[in-house]
Amino acid sequence: MQKTSRIAFGAAGIGSSGSPNRSERASSESRSCLLWRSWTPVGQILVTTEARQQFFLTTLTAALIGLLVSSLRMAFQRSDSALRLAETAVRARDEMVAVISHELKNPIAALQTGTTVIQRLIPRVPENERVLKLVEKLPLSIQRMSLLVSDLLDITRLEARVLKLNPADCGLLRIAQEVAGSFASAAQDKSVDLRIAEFPSETTRAFCDPTRTAQILENLLNNAIKFTDAGGSVRVSARKEDDHIEISVADTGRGIPKDYLPHVFDRFWQAKETAYKGTGLGLAIAKGLVEAQGGTIKVKSEEGQGSSFLFTLPSKAAK
Ligand SMILES: Nc1ncnc2c1ncn2[C@@H]1O[C@H](COP(=O)(O)OP(=O)(O)O)[C@@H](O)[C@H]1O
Ligand SMILES: [Mg+2]
């Protein structure tokens, strides 16, 4: 007699049932077993056996497998609801960040105005010197706070896909020149050679939001100069590729270790070696702004050799 046994799960929601074929049916016997978990029937298994003496063993095995399957199913259900709970918590956190950031805008503006007025009103006499020195430090802190708040607002709006863009036919080269110009003194202070390199005539215009495109370039140039030591260089260039333009910001700075590359566009991510220099939002925002305009962004980098950030923008409005 054949010693092998056949197990089929016939319970609803547990698995598909397999029924024996005609020749098997002649010598086999099927029995249905209920599966229990915590005194509750959770399913039913159809056990088909051809060796009657093995029925007990087969039933036990089937029951154990069934128990395993139902436990797995419950574990999946539990992790699914945990995931949904986590997603709700993340959404609530993002909404809170957006509300707080929005509410902080007015007091920050009031601080900015107040500081300017105080600086103007305090007479420049020796006995006021200490107070004036303290007040002089305020604008930089207020500016940092203001930048952080607008970055937080941008990232939450980008992730919620509610950031408003105003795309139009723009002078891409002019935007790049203006942004590079605004970084000229920072680059000079660090002895970094910052230049607009190749920008062929077919790349000078693009269909994009000019303010947000400038913001992308600002974030990339800010990093390029920040992570490049004296004597290094930063180049901004563009090339046409099919129906889009690829803009590149390349530096000869410290580079990014290979292991870190998959994380650079994550929000709040910073290499631990440079974590003190910023908030970790610049690249996440740049990525969000590029993608919201229908482009892509990528990084190429070699540790100790430099980094290139390349992003694309459509050359014309989509038809
Ligand atoms: N050009 C670059 N060269 C080297 N490392 C970079 C460069 N750009 C970005 N990084 C790394 O990626 C991290 C994230 O950048 P970013 O999102 O702009 O945040 P932040 O500049 O505030 O640190 C940086 O902290 C740095 O570790
Ligand atoms: Mg940055």
mmCIF file of C-alpha atoms and ligand atoms in Angstrom:
data_model
loop_
_atom_site.group_PDB
_atom_site.id
_atom_site.type_symbol
_atom_site.label_atom_id
_atom_site.label_comp_id
_atom_site.label_asym_id
_atom_site.label_seq_id
_atom_site.Cartn_x
_atom_site.Cartn_y
_atom_site.Cartn_z
ATOM 1 C CA MET A 1 0.000 0.000 0.000
ATOM 2 C CA GLN A 2 1.144 3.491 -0.797
ATOM 3 C CA LYS A 3 2.332 5.219 2.368
ATOM 4 C CA THR A 4 2.111 8.852 1.261
ATOM 5 C CA SER A 5 -0.667 11.091 2.507
ATOM 6 C CA ARG A 6 -2.237 14.155 0.906
ATOM 7 C CA ILE A 7 -3.201 17.263 2.858
ATOM 8 C CA ALA A 8 -5.586 19.877 1.508
ATOM 9 C CA PHE A 9 -6.714 23.062 3.214
ATOM 10 C CA GLY A 10 -10.400 23.583 2.625
ATOM 11 C CA ALA A 11 -11.237 26.214 5.174
ATOM 12 C CA ALA A 12 -12.529 29.559 3.995
ATOM 13 C CA GLY A 13 -9.822 32.219 4.128
ATOM 14 C CA ILE A 14 -7.057 29.709 4.901
ATOM 15 C CA GLY A 15 -6.122 28.373 1.499
ATOM 16 C CA SER A 16 -7.441 26.758 -1.633
ATOM 17 C CA SER A 17 -8.715 23.236 -1.392
ATOM 18 C CA GLY A 18 -7.186 20.483 -3.444
ATOM 19 C CA SER A 19 -9.349 17.517 -4.223
ATOM 20 C CA PRO A 20 -7.916 14.095 -5.075
ATOM 21 C CA ASN A 21 -8.266 12.841 -8.654
ATOM 22 C CA ARG A 22 -10.493 9.886 -9.665
ATOM 23 C CA SER A 23 -7.901 7.094 -9.135
ATOM 24 C CA GLU A 24 -6.798 8.544 -5.793
ATOM 25 C CA ARG A 25 -10.415 8.838 -4.642
ATOM 26 C CA ALA A 26 -10.896 5.047 -4.956
ATOM 27 C CA SER A 27 -8.325 4.223 -2.281
ATOM 28 C CA SER A 28 -8.368 7.415 -0.298
ATOM 29 C CA GLU A 29 -10.535 8.812 2.433
ATOM 30 C CA SER A 30 -11.227 12.472 3.179
ATOM 31 C CA ARG A 31 -12.141 13.905 6.524
ATOM 32 C CA SER A 32 -12.722 17.430 7.573
ATOM 33 C CA CYS A 33 -11.039 18.759 10.726
ATOM 34 C CA LEU A 34 -11.909 21.960 12.526
ATOM 35 C CA LEU A 35 -9.051 24.268 13.510
ATOM 36 C CA TRP A 36 -9.254 25.876 16.927
ATOM 37 C CA ARG A 37 -7.489 28.869 18.328
ATOM 38 C CA SER A 38 -8.195 30.147 21.824
ATOM 39 C CA TRP A 39 -11.406 28.085 21.953
ATOM 40 C CA THR A 40 -12.657 29.609 18.711
ATOM 41 C CA PRO A 41 -12.915 27.685 15.440
ATOM 42 C CA VAL A 42 -10.789 29.611 12.940
ATOM 43 C CA GLY A 43 -11.059 27.315 9.937
ATOM 44 C CA GLN A 44 -11.495 23.870 8.537
ATOM 45 C CA ILE A 45 -9.074 21.519 6.840
ATOM 46 C CA LEU A 46 -9.888 18.696 4.490
ATOM 47 C CA VAL A 47 -7.501 15.824 5.112
ATOM 48 C CA THR A 48 -7.250 13.132 2.470
ATOM 49 C CA THR A 49 -5.315 9.987 3.334
ATOM 50 C CA GLU A 50 -4.622 6.783 1.544
ATOM 51 C CA ALA A 51 -3.126 4.972 4.494
ATOM 52 C CA ARG A 52 -5.739 4.674 7.212
ATOM 53 C CA GLN A 53 -3.191 3.898 9.898
ATOM 54 C CA GLN A 54 -1.483 7.226 9.194
ATOM 55 C CA PHE A 55 -4.673 9.209 9.594
ATOM 56 C CA PHE A 56 -3.951 10.352 13.141
ATOM 57 C CA LEU A 57 -0.451 11.550 12.219
ATOM 58 C CA THR A 58 -1.730 13.321 9.119
ATOM 59 C CA THR A 59 -4.562 14.995 11.036
ATOM 60 C CA LEU A 60 -2.131 16.245 13.674
ATOM 61 C CA THR A 61 0.265 17.581 11.032
ATOM 62 C CA ALA A 62 -2.581 19.221 9.170
ATOM 63 C CA ALA A 63 -3.901 20.754 12.378
ATOM 64 C CA LEU A 64 -0.441 22.100 13.238
ATOM 65 C CA ILE A 65 0.049 23.527 9.750
ATOM 66 C CA GLY A 66 -3.432 25.020 9.905
ATOM 67 C CA LEU A 67 -2.642 26.568 13.263
ATOM 68 C CA LEU A 68 0.555 28.012 11.831
ATOM 69 C CA VAL A 69 -1.304 29.420 8.844
ATOM 70 C CA SER A 70 -3.989 31.014 11.012
ATOM 71 C CA SER A 71 -1.359 32.452 13.377
ATOM 72 C CA LEU A 72 0.484 33.910 10.394
ATOM 73 C CA ARG A 73 -2.755 35.366 9.062
ATOM 74 C CA MET A 74 -3.434 37.022 12.420
ATOM 75 C CA ALA A 75 0.136 38.332 12.615
ATOM 76 C CA PHE A 76 -0.273 39.878 9.150
ATOM 77 C CA GLN A 77 -3.589 41.428 10.145
ATOM 78 C CA ARG A 78 -2.025 42.847 13.293
ATOM 79 C CA SER A 79 1.000 44.287 11.448
ATOM 80 C CA ASP A 80 -1.338 45.728 8.830
ATOM 81 C CA SER A 81 -3.359 47.612 11.437
ATOM 82 C CA ALA A 82 -0.115 48.708 13.169
ATOM 83 C CA LEU A 83 1.088 50.068 9.811
ATOM 84 C CA ARG A 84 -2.171 51.953 9.298
ATOM 85 C CA LEU A 85 -1.881 53.391 12.806
ATOM 86 C CA ALA A 86 1.710 54.487 12.094
ATOM 87 C CA GLU A 87 0.624 56.121 8.820
ATOM 88 C CA THR A 88 -2.100 58.053 10.648
ATOM 89 C CA ALA A 89 0.450 59.140 13.275
ATOM 90 C CA VAL A 90 2.885 60.312 10.552
ATOM 91 C CA ARG A 91 0.073 62.272 8.857
ATOM 92 C CA ALA A 92 -0.900 63.864 12.182
ATOM 93 C CA ARG A 93 2.747 64.784 12.846
ATOM 94 C CA ASP A 94 3.132 66.323 9.371
ATOM 95 C CA GLU A 95 -0.056 68.342 9.815
ATOM 96 C CA MET A 96 1.179 69.554 13.188
ATOM 97 C CA VAL A 97 4.567 70.559 11.714
ATOM 98 C CA ALA A 98 2.756 72.441 8.935
ATOM 99 C CA VAL A 99 0.479 74.273 11.397
ATOM 100 C CA ILE A 100 3.317 75.172 13.802
ATOM 101 C CA SER A 101 5.580 76.334 10.951
ATOM 102 C CA HIS A 102 2.784 78.473 9.571
ATOM 103 C CA GLU A 103 2.042 79.961 12.995
ATOM 104 C CA LEU A 104 5.744 80.756 13.533
ATOM 105 C CA LYS A 105 5.954 82.893 10.408
ATOM 106 C CA ASN A 106 4.293 85.977 11.924
ATOM 107 C CA PRO A 107 6.267 86.083 15.209
ATOM 108 C CA ILE A 108 9.504 85.620 13.228
ATOM 109 C CA ALA A 109 8.586 88.547 10.979
ATOM 110 C CA ALA A 110 7.817 90.604 14.120
ATOM 111 C CA LEU A 111 11.245 89.686 15.573
ATOM 112 C CA GLN A 112 12.935 90.760 12.331
ATOM 113 C CA THR A 113 11.240 94.164 12.340
ATOM 114 C CA GLY A 114 11.728 94.595 16.102
ATOM 115 C CA THR A 115 15.466 93.901 15.860
ATOM 116 C CA THR A 116 15.948 96.449 13.070
ATOM 117 C CA VAL A 117 14.048 99.083 15.086
ATOM 118 C CA ILE A 118 16.036 98.364 18.287
ATOM 119 C CA GLN A 119 19.330 98.605 16.382
ATOM 120 C CA ARG A 120 18.270 101.970 15.026
ATOM 121 C CA LEU A 121 16.956 103.347 18.342
ATOM 122 C CA ILE A 122 19.756 102.383 20.756
ATOM 123 C CA PRO A 123 22.287 105.205 20.708
ATOM 124 C CA ARG A 124 25.842 104.109 19.803
ATOM 125 C CA VAL A 125 27.469 105.171 23.046
ATOM 126 C CA PRO A 126 30.114 103.162 24.986
ATOM 127 C CA GLU A 127 27.686 102.187 27.774
ATOM 128 C CA ASN A 128 25.365 100.545 25.189
ATOM 129 C CA GLU A 129 28.159 98.583 23.506
ATOM 130 C CA ARG A 130 27.354 95.261 25.243
ATOM 131 C CA VAL A 131 23.654 95.432 24.398
ATOM 132 C CA LEU A 132 24.406 96.429 20.808
ATOM 133 C CA LYS A 133 26.772 93.467 20.386
ATOM 134 C CA LEU A 134 24.032 91.106 21.543
ATOM 135 C CA VAL A 135 21.429 92.715 19.298
ATOM 136 C CA GLU A 136 23.787 92.488 16.290
ATOM 137 C CA LYS A 137 23.789 88.703 16.614
ATOM 138 C CA LEU A 138 20.025 88.462 16.485
ATOM 139 C CA PRO A 139 19.420 88.897 12.705
ATOM 140 C CA LEU A 140 21.503 85.807 11.825
ATOM 141 C CA SER A 141 19.630 83.618 14.321
ATOM 142 C CA ILE A 142 16.292 84.993 13.149
ATOM 143 C CA GLN A 143 17.262 84.351 9.522
ATOM 144 C CA ARG A 144 18.197 80.732 10.353
ATOM 145 C CA MET A 145 14.916 80.257 12.173
ATOM 146 C CA SER A 146 13.014 81.735 9.248
ATOM 147 C CA LEU A 147 14.831 79.437 6.760
ATOM 148 C CA LEU A 148 14.106 76.379 8.888
ATOM 149 C CA VAL A 149 10.432 77.270 9.137
ATOM 150 C CA SER A 150 10.076 77.794 5.381
ATOM 151 C CA ASP A 151 11.988 74.526 4.718
ATOM 152 C CA LEU A 152 9.630 72.660 7.062
ATOM 153 C CA LEU A 153 6.621 74.199 5.348
ATOM 154 C CA ASP A 154 7.993 73.317 1.904
ATOM 155 C CA ILE A 155 8.750 69.686 2.756
ATOM 156 C CA THR A 156 5.343 69.075 4.344
ATOM 157 C CA ARG A 157 3.561 70.722 1.390
ATOM 158 C CA LEU A 158 5.662 68.765 -1.115
ATOM 159 C CA GLU A 159 4.976 65.480 0.607
ATOM 160 C CA ALA A 160 1.267 66.255 0.842
ATOM 161 C CA ARG A 161 1.406 67.268 -2.866
ATOM 162 C CA VAL A 162 -0.183 70.629 -2.140
ATOM 163 C CA LEU A 163 2.738 72.920 -2.992
ATOM 164 C CA LYS A 164 1.669 75.419 -5.656
ATOM 165 C CA LEU A 165 3.966 75.826 -8.648
ATOM 166 C CA ASN A 166 3.826 78.441 -11.395
ATOM 167 C CA PRO A 167 5.544 76.881 -14.386
ATOM 168 C CA ALA A 168 6.306 79.057 -17.402
ATOM 169 C CA ASP A 169 8.826 79.379 -20.202
ATOM 170 C CA CYS A 170 11.881 80.656 -18.260
ATOM 171 C CA GLY A 171 15.420 81.779 -18.906
ATOM 172 C CA LEU A 172 17.252 78.898 -17.238
ATOM 173 C CA LEU A 173 20.714 80.343 -17.854
ATOM 174 C CA ARG A 174 19.649 83.668 -16.335
ATOM 175 C CA ILE A 175 18.330 81.859 -13.212
ATOM 176 C CA ALA A 176 21.615 79.923 -12.902
ATOM 177 C CA GLN A 177 23.641 83.143 -13.297
ATOM 178 C CA GLU A 178 21.599 84.953 -10.647
ATOM 179 C CA VAL A 179 21.849 82.107 -8.138
ATOM 180 C CA ALA A 180 25.580 81.620 -8.784
ATOM 181 C CA GLY A 181 26.010 85.409 -8.376
ATOM 182 C CA SER A 182 24.325 85.279 -4.965
ATOM 183 C CA PHE A 183 26.877 82.656 -3.852
ATOM 184 C CA ALA A 184 29.913 84.483 -5.321
ATOM 185 C CA SER A 185 31.063 86.053 -2.066
ATOM 186 C CA ALA A 186 30.519 82.814 -0.053
ATOM 187 C CA ALA A 187 32.653 80.942 -2.609
ATOM 188 C CA GLN A 188 35.288 83.659 -2.605
ATOM 189 C CA ASP A 189 35.449 83.645 1.211
ATOM 190 C CA LYS A 190 36.236 79.924 1.051
ATOM 191 C CA SER A 191 38.600 80.252 -1.959
ATOM 192 C CA VAL A 192 36.349 77.990 -4.004
ATOM 193 C CA ASP A 193 36.231 78.684 -7.743
ATOM 194 C CA LEU A 194 32.517 78.883 -8.630
ATOM 195 C CA ARG A 195 31.606 79.190 -12.317
ATOM 196 C CA ILE A 196 28.857 78.652 -14.837
ATOM 197 C CA ALA A 197 30.425 76.255 -17.320
ATOM 198 C CA GLU A 198 28.737 74.855 -20.421
ATOM 199 C CA PHE A 199 25.253 76.103 -21.208
ATOM 200 C CA PRO A 200 24.681 75.477 -24.948
ATOM 201 C CA SER A 201 22.093 77.692 -26.667
ATOM 202 C CA GLU A 202 19.419 74.933 -26.721
ATOM 203 C CA THR A 203 19.600 74.700 -22.895
ATOM 204 C CA THR A 204 19.143 78.344 -21.961
ATOM 205 C CA ARG A 205 15.350 78.089 -21.614
ATOM 206 C CA ALA A 206 13.145 75.575 -19.785
ATOM 207 C CA PHE A 207 9.520 75.148 -18.778
ATOM 208 C CA CYS A 208 9.681 75.533 -15.007
ATOM 209 C CA ASP A 209 8.738 77.577 -11.952
ATOM 210 C CA PRO A 210 11.553 80.186 -11.829
ATOM 211 C CA THR A 211 11.474 80.759 -8.041
ATOM 212 C CA ARG A 212 11.433 77.051 -7.226
ATOM 213 C CA THR A 213 14.116 76.278 -9.814
ATOM 214 C CA ALA A 214 16.293 78.940 -8.209
ATOM 215 C CA GLN A 215 15.610 77.263 -4.844
ATOM 216 C CA ILE A 216 16.808 73.880 -6.207
ATOM 217 C CA LEU A 217 20.021 75.481 -7.470
ATOM 218 C CA GLU A 218 20.476 77.354 -4.176
ATOM 219 C CA ASN A 219 20.224 74.124 -2.178
ATOM 220 C CA LEU A 220 22.703 72.332 -4.464
ATOM 221 C CA LEU A 221 25.175 75.237 -4.622
ATOM 222 C CA ASN A 222 24.942 75.752 -0.876
ATOM 223 C CA ASN A 223 26.016 72.128 -0.360
ATOM 224 C CA ALA A 224 28.663 72.198 -3.091
ATOM 225 C CA ILE A 225 30.396 75.218 -1.548
ATOM 226 C CA LYS A 226 29.885 73.986 2.022
ATOM 227 C CA PHE A 227 31.493 70.597 1.327
ATOM 228 C CA THR A 228 34.374 71.835 -0.848
ATOM 229 C CA ASP A 229 37.625 72.983 0.733
ATOM 230 C CA ALA A 230 39.787 75.920 -0.307
ATOM 231 C CA GLY A 231 41.330 75.486 -3.758
ATOM 232 C CA GLY A 232 38.425 73.353 -5.000
ATOM 233 C CA SER A 233 35.923 74.226 -7.698
ATOM 234 C CA VAL A 234 32.176 74.175 -8.346
ATOM 235 C CA ARG A 235 30.729 74.129 -11.878
ATOM 236 C CA VAL A 236 27.141 74.586 -13.039
ATOM 237 C CA SER A 237 26.388 73.294 -16.518
ATOM 238 C CA ALA A 238 23.506 72.125 -18.684
ATOM 239 C CA ARG A 239 22.876 69.845 -21.655
ATOM 240 C CA LYS A 240 19.850 69.044 -23.765
ATOM 241 C CA GLU A 241 18.495 65.511 -23.644
ATOM 242 C CA ASP A 242 15.420 64.643 -25.750
ATOM 243 C CA ASP A 243 12.556 66.758 -24.388
ATOM 244 C CA HIS A 244 14.276 67.900 -21.223
ATOM 245 C CA ILE A 245 17.335 69.758 -19.996
ATOM 246 C CA GLU A 246 19.765 68.254 -17.539
ATOM 247 C CA ILE A 247 21.435 70.675 -15.154
ATOM 248 C CA SER A 248 24.489 69.616 -13.222
ATOM 249 C CA VAL A 249 26.156 71.068 -10.138
ATOM 250 C CA ALA A 250 29.573 69.448 -9.819
ATOM 251 C CA ASP A 251 32.133 70.020 -7.083
ATOM 252 C CA THR A 252 35.606 68.747 -6.279
ATOM 253 C CA GLY A 253 34.827 68.521 -2.554
ATOM 254 C CA ARG A 254 34.920 65.795 0.069
ATOM 255 C CA GLY A 255 32.500 63.523 -1.806
ATOM 256 C CA ILE A 256 29.945 61.153 -0.306
ATOM 257 C CA PRO A 257 30.781 57.609 0.870
ATOM 258 C CA LYS A 258 29.127 54.913 -1.271
ATOM 259 C CA ASP A 259 27.050 53.565 1.644
ATOM 260 C CA TYR A 260 25.513 56.983 2.208
ATOM 261 C CA LEU A 261 24.424 57.622 -1.378
ATOM 262 C CA PRO A 262 21.001 55.887 -1.140
ATOM 263 C CA HIS A 263 20.075 58.165 1.796
ATOM 264 C CA VAL A 264 21.135 61.641 0.676
ATOM 265 C CA PHE A 265 17.656 62.625 -0.566
ATOM 266 C CA ASP A 266 15.908 61.440 2.622
ATOM 267 C CA ARG A 267 14.546 64.249 4.742
ATOM 268 C CA PHE A 268 16.655 65.112 7.809
ATOM 269 C CA TRP A 269 19.425 62.779 6.614
ATOM 270 C CA GLN A 270 23.001 64.017 7.049
ATOM 271 C CA ALA A 271 26.323 62.209 6.931
ATOM 272 C CA LYS A 272 27.353 61.801 10.561
ATOM 273 C CA GLU A 273 30.704 63.492 9.821
ATOM 274 C CA THR A 274 28.946 66.703 8.719
ATOM 275 C CA ALA A 275 25.726 66.522 10.731
ATOM 276 C CA TYR A 276 26.394 69.837 12.462
ATOM 277 C CA LYS A 277 26.273 71.804 9.215
ATOM 278 C CA GLY A 278 22.584 72.249 8.416
ATOM 279 C CA THR A 279 19.198 70.656 8.872
ATOM 280 C CA GLY A 280 19.224 67.806 6.387
ATOM 281 C CA LEU A 281 16.249 69.155 4.438
ATOM 282 C CA GLY A 282 17.935 70.809 1.435
ATOM 283 C CA LEU A 283 18.236 67.739 -0.806
ATOM 284 C CA ALA A 284 14.823 66.342 0.156
ATOM 285 C CA ILE A 285 13.280 69.665 -0.858
ATOM 286 C CA ALA A 286 15.348 69.811 -4.069
ATOM 287 C CA LYS A 287 14.139 66.306 -4.991
ATOM 288 C CA GLY A 288 10.520 67.184 -4.184
ATOM 289 C CA LEU A 289 10.709 70.377 -6.264
ATOM 290 C CA VAL A 290 12.324 68.623 -9.236
ATOM 291 C CA GLU A 291 9.792 65.793 -9.213
ATOM 292 C CA ALA A 292 6.845 68.186 -8.788
ATOM 293 C CA GLN A 293 8.000 69.765 -12.076
ATOM 294 C CA GLY A 294 8.148 66.426 -13.866
ATOM 295 C CA GLY A 295 11.920 65.956 -13.598
ATOM 296 C CA THR A 296 14.325 63.577 -11.901
ATOM 297 C CA ILE A 297 17.377 64.112 -9.721
ATOM 298 C CA LYS A 298 20.397 61.910 -9.090
ATOM 299 C CA VAL A 299 23.801 62.036 -7.483
ATOM 300 C CA LYS A 300 27.189 60.727 -8.566
ATOM 301 C CA SER A 301 29.946 60.895 -6.037
ATOM 302 C CA GLU A 302 33.262 59.441 -5.067
ATOM 303 C CA GLU A 303 34.623 59.867 -1.589
ATOM 304 C CA GLY A 304 37.492 62.354 -1.565
ATOM 305 C CA GLN A 305 36.977 63.185 -5.259
ATOM 306 C CA GLY A 306 33.804 65.275 -5.374
ATOM 307 C CA SER A 307 30.099 65.077 -6.123
ATOM 308 C CA SER A 308 27.779 65.881 -9.019
ATOM 309 C CA PHE A 309 24.076 66.458 -8.568
ATOM 310 C CA LEU A 310 22.144 66.228 -11.838
ATOM 311 C CA PHE A 311 18.503 67.141 -12.289
ATOM 312 C CA THR A 312 16.192 67.469 -15.254
ATOM 313 C CA LEU A 313 13.459 69.935 -16.181
ATOM 314 C CA PRO A 314 11.132 69.839 -19.185
ATOM 315 C CA SER A 315 12.342 72.006 -22.054
ATOM 316 C CA LYS A 316 8.767 72.787 -23.171
ATOM 317 C CA ALA A 317 5.255 72.681 -21.748
ATOM 318 C CA ALA A 318 3.656 69.224 -22.037
ATOM 319 C CA LYS A 319 1.048 69.101 -24.845
HETATM 320 N N1 LIG B 1 28.007 68.340 -2.520
HETATM 321 C C1 LIG B 1 28.077 67.543 -1.455
HETATM 322 N N2 LIG B 1 29.256 67.004 -1.062
HETATM 323 C C2 LIG B 1 29.328 66.170 -0.002
HETATM 324 N N3 LIG B 1 28.285 65.809 0.759
HETATM 325 C C3 LIG B 1 27.079 66.308 0.444
HETATM 326 C C4 LIG B 1 26.910 67.189 -0.683
HETATM 327 N N4 LIG B 1 25.607 67.515 -0.764
HETATM 328 C C5 LIG B 1 24.988 66.872 0.243
HETATM 329 N N5 LIG B 1 25.864 66.143 0.974
HETATM 330 C C6 LIG B 1 25.545 65.284 2.138
HETATM 331 O O1 LIG B 1 24.138 65.120 2.182
HETATM 332 C C7 LIG B 1 23.611 65.605 3.434
HETATM 333 C C8 LIG B 1 22.231 66.167 3.227
HETATM 334 O O2 LIG B 1 22.270 67.376 2.503
HETATM 335 P P1 LIG B 1 21.100 68.416 2.698
HETATM 336 O O3 LIG B 1 19.815 67.694 2.540
HETATM 337 O O4 LIG B 1 21.336 69.579 1.811
HETATM 338 O O5 LIG B 1 21.191 68.831 4.225
HETATM 339 P P2 LIG B 1 22.206 69.815 4.973
HETATM 340 O O6 LIG B 1 22.958 70.580 3.927
HETATM 341 O O7 LIG B 1 21.318 70.683 5.771
HETATM 342 O O8 LIG B 1 23.070 68.929 5.798
HETATM 343 C C9 LIG B 1 24.655 66.598 3.908
HETATM 344 O O9 LIG B 1 24.599 66.784 5.301
HETATM 345 C C10 LIG B 1 25.936 65.925 3.455
HETATM 346 O O10 LIG B 1 26.289 64.908 4.372
HETATM 347 MG MG MG B 2 22.058 71.494 2.340
#
